[in-house]
GROMACS .gro file of C-alpha atoms in nm:
model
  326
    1UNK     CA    1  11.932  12.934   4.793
    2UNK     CA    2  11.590  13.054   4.948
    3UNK     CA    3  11.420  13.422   4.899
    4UNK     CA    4  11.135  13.505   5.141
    5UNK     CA    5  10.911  13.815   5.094
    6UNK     CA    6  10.690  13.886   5.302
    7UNK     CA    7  10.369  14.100   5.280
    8UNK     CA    8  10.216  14.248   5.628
    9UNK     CA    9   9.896  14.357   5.735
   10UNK     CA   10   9.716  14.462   5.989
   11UNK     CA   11   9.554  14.105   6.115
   12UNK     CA   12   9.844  13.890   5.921
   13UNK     CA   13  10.198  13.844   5.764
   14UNK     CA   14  10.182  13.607   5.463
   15UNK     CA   15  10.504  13.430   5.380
   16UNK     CA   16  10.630  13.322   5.061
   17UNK     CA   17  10.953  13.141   5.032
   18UNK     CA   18  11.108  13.075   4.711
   19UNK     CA   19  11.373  12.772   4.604
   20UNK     CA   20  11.611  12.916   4.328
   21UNK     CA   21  11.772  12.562   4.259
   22UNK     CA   22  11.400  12.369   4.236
   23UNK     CA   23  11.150  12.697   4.173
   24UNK     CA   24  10.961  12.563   4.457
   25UNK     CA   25  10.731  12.747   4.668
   26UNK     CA   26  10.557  12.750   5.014
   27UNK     CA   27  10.304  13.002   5.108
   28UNK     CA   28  10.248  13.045   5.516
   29UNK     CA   29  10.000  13.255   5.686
   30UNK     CA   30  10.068  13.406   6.048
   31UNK     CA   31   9.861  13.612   6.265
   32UNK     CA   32  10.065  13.956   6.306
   33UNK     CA   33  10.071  13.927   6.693
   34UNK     CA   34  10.399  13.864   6.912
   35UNK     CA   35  10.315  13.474   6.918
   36UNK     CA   36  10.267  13.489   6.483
   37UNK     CA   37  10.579  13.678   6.462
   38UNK     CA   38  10.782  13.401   6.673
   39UNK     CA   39  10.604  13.141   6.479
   40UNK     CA   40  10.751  13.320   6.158
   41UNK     CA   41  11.074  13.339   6.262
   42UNK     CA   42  11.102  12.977   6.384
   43UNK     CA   43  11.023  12.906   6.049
   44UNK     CA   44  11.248  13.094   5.879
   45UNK     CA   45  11.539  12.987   6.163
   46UNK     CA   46  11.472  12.630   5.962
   47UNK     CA   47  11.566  12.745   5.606
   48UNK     CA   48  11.908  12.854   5.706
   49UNK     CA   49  12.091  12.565   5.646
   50UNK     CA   50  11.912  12.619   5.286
   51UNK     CA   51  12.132  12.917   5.242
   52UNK     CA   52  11.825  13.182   5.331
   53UNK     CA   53  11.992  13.466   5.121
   54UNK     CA   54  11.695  13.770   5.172
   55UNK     CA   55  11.410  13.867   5.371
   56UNK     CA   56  11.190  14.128   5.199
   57UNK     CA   57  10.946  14.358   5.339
   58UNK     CA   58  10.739  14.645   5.206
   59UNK     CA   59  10.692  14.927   5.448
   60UNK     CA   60  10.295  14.860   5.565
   61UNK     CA   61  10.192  15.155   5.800
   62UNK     CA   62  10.337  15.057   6.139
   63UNK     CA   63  10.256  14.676   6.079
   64UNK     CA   64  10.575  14.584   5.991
   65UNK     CA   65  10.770  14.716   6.240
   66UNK     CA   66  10.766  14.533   6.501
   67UNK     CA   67  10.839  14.225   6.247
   68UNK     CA   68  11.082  14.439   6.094
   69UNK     CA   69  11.316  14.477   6.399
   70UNK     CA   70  11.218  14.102   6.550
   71UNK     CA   71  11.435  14.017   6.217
   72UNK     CA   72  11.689  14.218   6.301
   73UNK     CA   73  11.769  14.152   6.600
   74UNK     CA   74  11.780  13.779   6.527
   75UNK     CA   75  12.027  13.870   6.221
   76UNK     CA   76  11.811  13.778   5.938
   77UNK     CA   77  11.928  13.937   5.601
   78UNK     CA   78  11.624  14.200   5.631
   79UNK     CA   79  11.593  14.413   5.361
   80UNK     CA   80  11.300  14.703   5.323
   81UNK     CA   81  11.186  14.737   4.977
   82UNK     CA   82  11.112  15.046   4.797
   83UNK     CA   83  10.757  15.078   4.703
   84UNK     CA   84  10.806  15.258   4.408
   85UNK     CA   85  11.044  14.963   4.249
   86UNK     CA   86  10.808  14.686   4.369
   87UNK     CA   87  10.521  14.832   4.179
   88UNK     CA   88  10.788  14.860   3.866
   89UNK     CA   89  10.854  14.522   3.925
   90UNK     CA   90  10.517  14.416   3.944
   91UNK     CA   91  10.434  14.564   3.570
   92UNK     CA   92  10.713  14.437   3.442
   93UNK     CA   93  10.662  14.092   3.584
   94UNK     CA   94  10.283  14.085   3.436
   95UNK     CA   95  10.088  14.062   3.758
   96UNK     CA   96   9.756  14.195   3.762
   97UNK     CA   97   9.547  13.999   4.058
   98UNK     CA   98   9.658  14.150   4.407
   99UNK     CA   99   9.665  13.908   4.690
  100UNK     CA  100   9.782  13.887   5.026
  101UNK     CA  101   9.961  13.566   4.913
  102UNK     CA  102  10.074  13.695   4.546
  103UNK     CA  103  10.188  13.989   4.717
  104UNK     CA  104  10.425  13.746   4.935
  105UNK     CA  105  10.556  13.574   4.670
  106UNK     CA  106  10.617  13.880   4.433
  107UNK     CA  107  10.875  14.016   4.695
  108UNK     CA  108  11.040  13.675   4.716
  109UNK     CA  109  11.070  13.678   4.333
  110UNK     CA  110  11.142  14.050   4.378
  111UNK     CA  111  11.428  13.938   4.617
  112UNK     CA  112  11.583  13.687   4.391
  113UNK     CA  113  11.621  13.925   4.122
  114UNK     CA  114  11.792  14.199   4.298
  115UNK     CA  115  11.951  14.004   4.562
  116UNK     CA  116  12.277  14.202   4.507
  117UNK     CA  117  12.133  14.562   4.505
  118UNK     CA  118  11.885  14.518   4.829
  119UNK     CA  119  12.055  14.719   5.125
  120UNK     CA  120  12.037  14.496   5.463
  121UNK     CA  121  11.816  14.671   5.735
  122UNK     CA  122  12.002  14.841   5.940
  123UNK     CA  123  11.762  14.979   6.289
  124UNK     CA  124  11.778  15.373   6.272
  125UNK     CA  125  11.965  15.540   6.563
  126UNK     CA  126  11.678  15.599   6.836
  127UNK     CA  127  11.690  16.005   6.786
  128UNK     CA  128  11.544  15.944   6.414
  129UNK     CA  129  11.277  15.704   6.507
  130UNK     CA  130  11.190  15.985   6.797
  131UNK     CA  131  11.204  16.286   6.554
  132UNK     CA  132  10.998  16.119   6.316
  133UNK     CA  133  10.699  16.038   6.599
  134UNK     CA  134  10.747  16.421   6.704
  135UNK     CA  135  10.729  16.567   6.341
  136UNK     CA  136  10.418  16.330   6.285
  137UNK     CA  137  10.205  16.458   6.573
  138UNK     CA  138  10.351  16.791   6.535
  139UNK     CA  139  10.137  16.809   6.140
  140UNK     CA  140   9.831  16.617   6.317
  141UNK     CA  141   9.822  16.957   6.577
  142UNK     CA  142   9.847  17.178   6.304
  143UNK     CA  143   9.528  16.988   6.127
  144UNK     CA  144   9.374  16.991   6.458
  145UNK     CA  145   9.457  17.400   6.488
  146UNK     CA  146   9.333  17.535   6.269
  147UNK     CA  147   9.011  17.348   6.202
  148UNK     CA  148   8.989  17.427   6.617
  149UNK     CA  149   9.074  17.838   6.454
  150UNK     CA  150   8.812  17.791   6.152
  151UNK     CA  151   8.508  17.686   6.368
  152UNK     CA  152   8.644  17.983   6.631
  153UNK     CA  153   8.610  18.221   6.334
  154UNK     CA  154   8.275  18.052   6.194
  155UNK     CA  155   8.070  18.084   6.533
  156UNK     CA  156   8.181  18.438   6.593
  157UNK     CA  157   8.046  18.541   6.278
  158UNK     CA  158   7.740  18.384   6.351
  159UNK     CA  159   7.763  18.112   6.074
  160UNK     CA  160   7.799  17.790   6.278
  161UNK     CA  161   7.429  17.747   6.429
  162UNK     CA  162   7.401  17.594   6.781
  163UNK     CA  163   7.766  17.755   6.869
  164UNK     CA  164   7.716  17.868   7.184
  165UNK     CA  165   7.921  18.161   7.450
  166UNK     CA  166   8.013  17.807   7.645
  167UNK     CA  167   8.049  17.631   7.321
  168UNK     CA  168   8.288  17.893   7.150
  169UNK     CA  169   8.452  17.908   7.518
  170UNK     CA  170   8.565  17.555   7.537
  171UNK     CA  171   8.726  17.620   7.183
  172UNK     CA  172   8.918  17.898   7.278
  173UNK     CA  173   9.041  17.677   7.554
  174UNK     CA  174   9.113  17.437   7.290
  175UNK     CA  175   9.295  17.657   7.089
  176UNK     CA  176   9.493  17.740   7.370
  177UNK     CA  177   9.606  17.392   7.449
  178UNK     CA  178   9.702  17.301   7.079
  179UNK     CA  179   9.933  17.553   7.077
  180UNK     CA  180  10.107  17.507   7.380
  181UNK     CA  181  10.135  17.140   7.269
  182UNK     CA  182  10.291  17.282   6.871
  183UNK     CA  183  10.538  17.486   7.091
  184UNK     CA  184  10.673  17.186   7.307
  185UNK     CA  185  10.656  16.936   7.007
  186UNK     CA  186  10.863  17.228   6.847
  187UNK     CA  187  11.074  17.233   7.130
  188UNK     CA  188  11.147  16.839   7.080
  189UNK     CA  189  11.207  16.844   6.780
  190UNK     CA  190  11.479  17.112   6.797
  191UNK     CA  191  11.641  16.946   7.066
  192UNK     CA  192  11.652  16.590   6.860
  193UNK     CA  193  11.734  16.773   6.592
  194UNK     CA  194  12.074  16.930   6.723
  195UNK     CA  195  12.217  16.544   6.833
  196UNK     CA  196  12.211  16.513   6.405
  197UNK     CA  197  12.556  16.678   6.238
  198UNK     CA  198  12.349  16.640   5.920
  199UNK     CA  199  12.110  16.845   6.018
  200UNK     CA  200  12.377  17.123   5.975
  201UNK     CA  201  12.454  16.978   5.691
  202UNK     CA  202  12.114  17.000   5.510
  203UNK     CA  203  12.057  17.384   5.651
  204UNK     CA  204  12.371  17.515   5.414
  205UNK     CA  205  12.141  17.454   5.104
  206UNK     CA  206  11.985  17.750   4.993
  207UNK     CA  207  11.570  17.744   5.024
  208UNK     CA  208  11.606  17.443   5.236
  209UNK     CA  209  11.467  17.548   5.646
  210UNK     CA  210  11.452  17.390   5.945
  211UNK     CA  211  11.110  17.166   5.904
  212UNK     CA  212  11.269  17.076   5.509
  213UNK     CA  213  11.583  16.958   5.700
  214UNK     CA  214  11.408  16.792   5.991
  215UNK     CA  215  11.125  16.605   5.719
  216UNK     CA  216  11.410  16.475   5.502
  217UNK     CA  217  11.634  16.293   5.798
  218UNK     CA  218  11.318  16.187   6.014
  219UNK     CA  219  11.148  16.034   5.700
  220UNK     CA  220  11.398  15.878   5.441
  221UNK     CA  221  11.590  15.559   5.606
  222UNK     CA  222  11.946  15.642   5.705
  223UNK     CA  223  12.083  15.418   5.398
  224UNK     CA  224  11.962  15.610   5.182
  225UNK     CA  225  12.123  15.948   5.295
  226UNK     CA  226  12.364  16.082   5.021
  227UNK     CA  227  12.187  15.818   4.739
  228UNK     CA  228  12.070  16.063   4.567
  229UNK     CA  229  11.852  15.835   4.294
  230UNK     CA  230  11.760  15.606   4.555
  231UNK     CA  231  11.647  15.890   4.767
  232UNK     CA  232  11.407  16.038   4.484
  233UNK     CA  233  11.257  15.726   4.416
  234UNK     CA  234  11.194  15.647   4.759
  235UNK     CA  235  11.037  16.027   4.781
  236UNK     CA  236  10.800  16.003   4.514
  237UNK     CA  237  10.937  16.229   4.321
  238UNK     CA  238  11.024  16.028   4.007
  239UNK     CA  239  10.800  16.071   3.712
  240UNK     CA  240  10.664  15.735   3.589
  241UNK     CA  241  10.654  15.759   3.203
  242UNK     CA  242  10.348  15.600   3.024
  243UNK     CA  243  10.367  15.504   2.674
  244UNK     CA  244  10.189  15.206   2.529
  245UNK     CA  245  10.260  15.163   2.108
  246UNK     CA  246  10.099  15.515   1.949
  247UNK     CA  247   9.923  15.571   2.253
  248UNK     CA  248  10.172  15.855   2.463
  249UNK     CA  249  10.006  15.978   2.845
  250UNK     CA  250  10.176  16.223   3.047
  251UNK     CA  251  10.382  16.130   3.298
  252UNK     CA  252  10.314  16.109   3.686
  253UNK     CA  253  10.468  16.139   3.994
  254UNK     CA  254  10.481  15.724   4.141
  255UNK     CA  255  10.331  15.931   4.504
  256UNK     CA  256  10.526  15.638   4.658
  257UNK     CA  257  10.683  15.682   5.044
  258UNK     CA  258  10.638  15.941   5.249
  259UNK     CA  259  10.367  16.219   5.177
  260UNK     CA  260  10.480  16.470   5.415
  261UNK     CA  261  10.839  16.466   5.291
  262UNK     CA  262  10.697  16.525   4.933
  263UNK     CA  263  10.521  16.819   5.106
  264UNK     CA  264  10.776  17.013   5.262
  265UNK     CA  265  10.999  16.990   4.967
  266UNK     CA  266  10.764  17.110   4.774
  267UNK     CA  267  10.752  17.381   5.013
  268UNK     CA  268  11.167  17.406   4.956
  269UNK     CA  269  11.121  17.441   4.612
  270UNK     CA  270  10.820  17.734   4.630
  271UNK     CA  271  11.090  17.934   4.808
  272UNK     CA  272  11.388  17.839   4.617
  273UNK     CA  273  11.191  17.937   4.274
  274UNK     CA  274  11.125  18.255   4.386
  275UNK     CA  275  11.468  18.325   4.582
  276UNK     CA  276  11.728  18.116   4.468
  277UNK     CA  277  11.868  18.271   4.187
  278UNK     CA  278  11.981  17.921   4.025
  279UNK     CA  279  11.646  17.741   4.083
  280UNK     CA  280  11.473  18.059   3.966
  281UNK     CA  281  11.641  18.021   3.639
  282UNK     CA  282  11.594  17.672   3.638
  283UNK     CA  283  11.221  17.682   3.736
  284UNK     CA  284  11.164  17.958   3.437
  285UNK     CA  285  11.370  17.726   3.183
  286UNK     CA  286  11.117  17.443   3.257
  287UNK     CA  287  10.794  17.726   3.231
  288UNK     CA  288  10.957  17.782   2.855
  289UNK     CA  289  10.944  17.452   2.766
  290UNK     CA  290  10.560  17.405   2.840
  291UNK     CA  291  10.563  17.253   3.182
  292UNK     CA  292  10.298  17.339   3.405
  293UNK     CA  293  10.401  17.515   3.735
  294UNK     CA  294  10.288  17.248   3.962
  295UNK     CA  295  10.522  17.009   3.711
  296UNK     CA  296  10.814  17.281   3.715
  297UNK     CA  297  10.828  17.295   4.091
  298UNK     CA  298  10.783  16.922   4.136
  299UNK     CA  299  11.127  16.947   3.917
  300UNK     CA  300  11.290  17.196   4.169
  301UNK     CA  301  11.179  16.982   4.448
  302UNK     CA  302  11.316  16.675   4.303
  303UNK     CA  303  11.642  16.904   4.219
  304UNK     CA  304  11.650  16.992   4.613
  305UNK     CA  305  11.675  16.668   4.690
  306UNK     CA  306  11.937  16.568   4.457
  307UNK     CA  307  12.144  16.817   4.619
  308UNK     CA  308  12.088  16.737   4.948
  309UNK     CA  309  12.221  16.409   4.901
  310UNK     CA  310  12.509  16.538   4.723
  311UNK     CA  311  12.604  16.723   5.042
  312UNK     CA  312  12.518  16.423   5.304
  313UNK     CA  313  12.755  16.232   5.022
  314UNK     CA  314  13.040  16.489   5.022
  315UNK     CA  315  12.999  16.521   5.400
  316UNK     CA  316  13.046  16.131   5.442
  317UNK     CA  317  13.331  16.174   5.200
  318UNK     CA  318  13.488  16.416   5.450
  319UNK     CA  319  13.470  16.207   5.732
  320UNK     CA  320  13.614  15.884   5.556
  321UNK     CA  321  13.319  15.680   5.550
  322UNK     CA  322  13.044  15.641   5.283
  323UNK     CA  323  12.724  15.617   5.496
  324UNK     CA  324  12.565  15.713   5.806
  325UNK     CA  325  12.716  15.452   6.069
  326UNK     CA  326  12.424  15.409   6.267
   0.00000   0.00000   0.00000
């Protein structure tokens, strides 16, 4: 049987591909362009009669995406690994040097030893890929707003020297066109957002809003809906413990996957500690016992989560299938 990882960057997709029966190994190099990618394929079209059992990938940016769905659509067994369980599997495995190549043939290896819990690639439905492009720009406006709004309120107070009347003008008119561009990317994304039954799904938690709901369907993979564990690690918001003999250090969030989901659900859990009369206990319960407040609503947030899943789950349930049929 063969395992292939590959790692993708910007310029170039190394390939590693892995023989189980003999241990043997090739390393390829390809130029991520559409002519590298066919090249890469062709390749991998001639292990098949080798029993070519996995493809791994770790998510890259948008490098890999175009790879990503050249595989699927030619029905390779694609599967998109979790960065958080990589890294694991890189301490555990002893690697310290970080190459383009090592990186390659650490998924392969990666691939061989959890061929039976990697979840195939499936292509999200289009509306998620579009809601997720929407929600994206939608936080770079905001950015854009209100460091447009904090140079406004700078040069009228006289503390930005050289701002201008035309200067400050053609900020106004700035201003002016962010926010008509926020209210139709708000517009979108309510419109996307209403094609998703789970989205109605995900409003019935308490503390959990429209822009929680919307962050956790445009930015956690569709296989993953109503996993809850699979879900938090993918979110970042699993504590990695660090102990080493006599020597204990506090534990960390892994920051793996998406940064803005991590952000609006720790949004979720500001308002759910403060109005939720069950997270309020449970946020105070986690105070008592020495957490820190940024740790005790990192909890809630994780907690959110957890329960989120648990209703995609028990909504799947309900309609007699176990995942999202995309």
């Amino acid at each position: 049987m063969t395992y292939a990882g590959i790692d993708v960057g910007k310029e170039a997709l190394d390939l590693a591909l892995l023989r189980s029966a003999s241990g043997e190994v090739r390393l390829h190099r390809f130029r991520n362009s559409e002519q590298g990618r066919s090249a890469l394929l062709s390749l991998l079209a001639a292990e098949r009669p080798h029993r070519l059992v996995t493809v791994v990938l770790e998510a890259s940016g948008v490098y890999h995406v175009p790879l990503l769905r050249r595989l699927v659509d030619a029905g390779f067994p694609a599967a998109l690994a979790n960065p958080y369980q990589v890294a694991a599997f890189r301490k555990a495995s002893g690697v310290r040097n970080k190459t383009d190549r090592q990186d390659a043939l650490l998924l392969a290896r990666y691939a061989a030893v959890y061929q039976g819990r990697l979840t195939r690639y499936a292509t999200p439905p289009r509306v998620l890929a579009e809601l997720k492009e929407v929600l994206t720009y939608r936080e770079q406006l905001l950015t854009r707003l209100q460091q447009v709004s904090n140079r406004i309120e700078a040069a009228r107070w006289k503390s930005a020297p050289g701002c201008g009347p035309v200067t400050l003008a053609w900020l106004e008119e700035e201003r002016a066109q962010l926010r008509d561009l926020l209210e139709k990317a708000e517009a979108e994304a309510r419109r996307l957002l209403q094609i998703v039954p789970e989205y109605r799904v995900l409003l019935a938690q308490k503390g959990v809003g429209p822009q929680v709901a919307a962050a956790v369907l445009a930015f956690l993979p569709p296989e993953l809906w109503g996993k809850a564990k699979q879900a938090s690690a993918y979110a970042g918001l699993v504590p990695e413990q660090r102990h080493s003999g006599s020597s204990v250090r506090k534990s960390r969030l892994s920051r793996k996957g998406p940064a803005l989901l991590r952000k609006k659900l720790y949004l979720a859990a500001l308002v759910a500690s403060r109005n939720d009369p069950e997270m309020k206990a449970f946020y105070h319960r986690l105070l008592a016992s020495h957490k820190n407040k940024k740790q005790a609503l990192v909890a809630v947030a994780h907690k959110i989560l957890r329960q989120l899943m648990g209703r995609l789950k028990a909504y799947y349930r309900e309609q007699g299938r176990e995942a999202l049929v995309a």
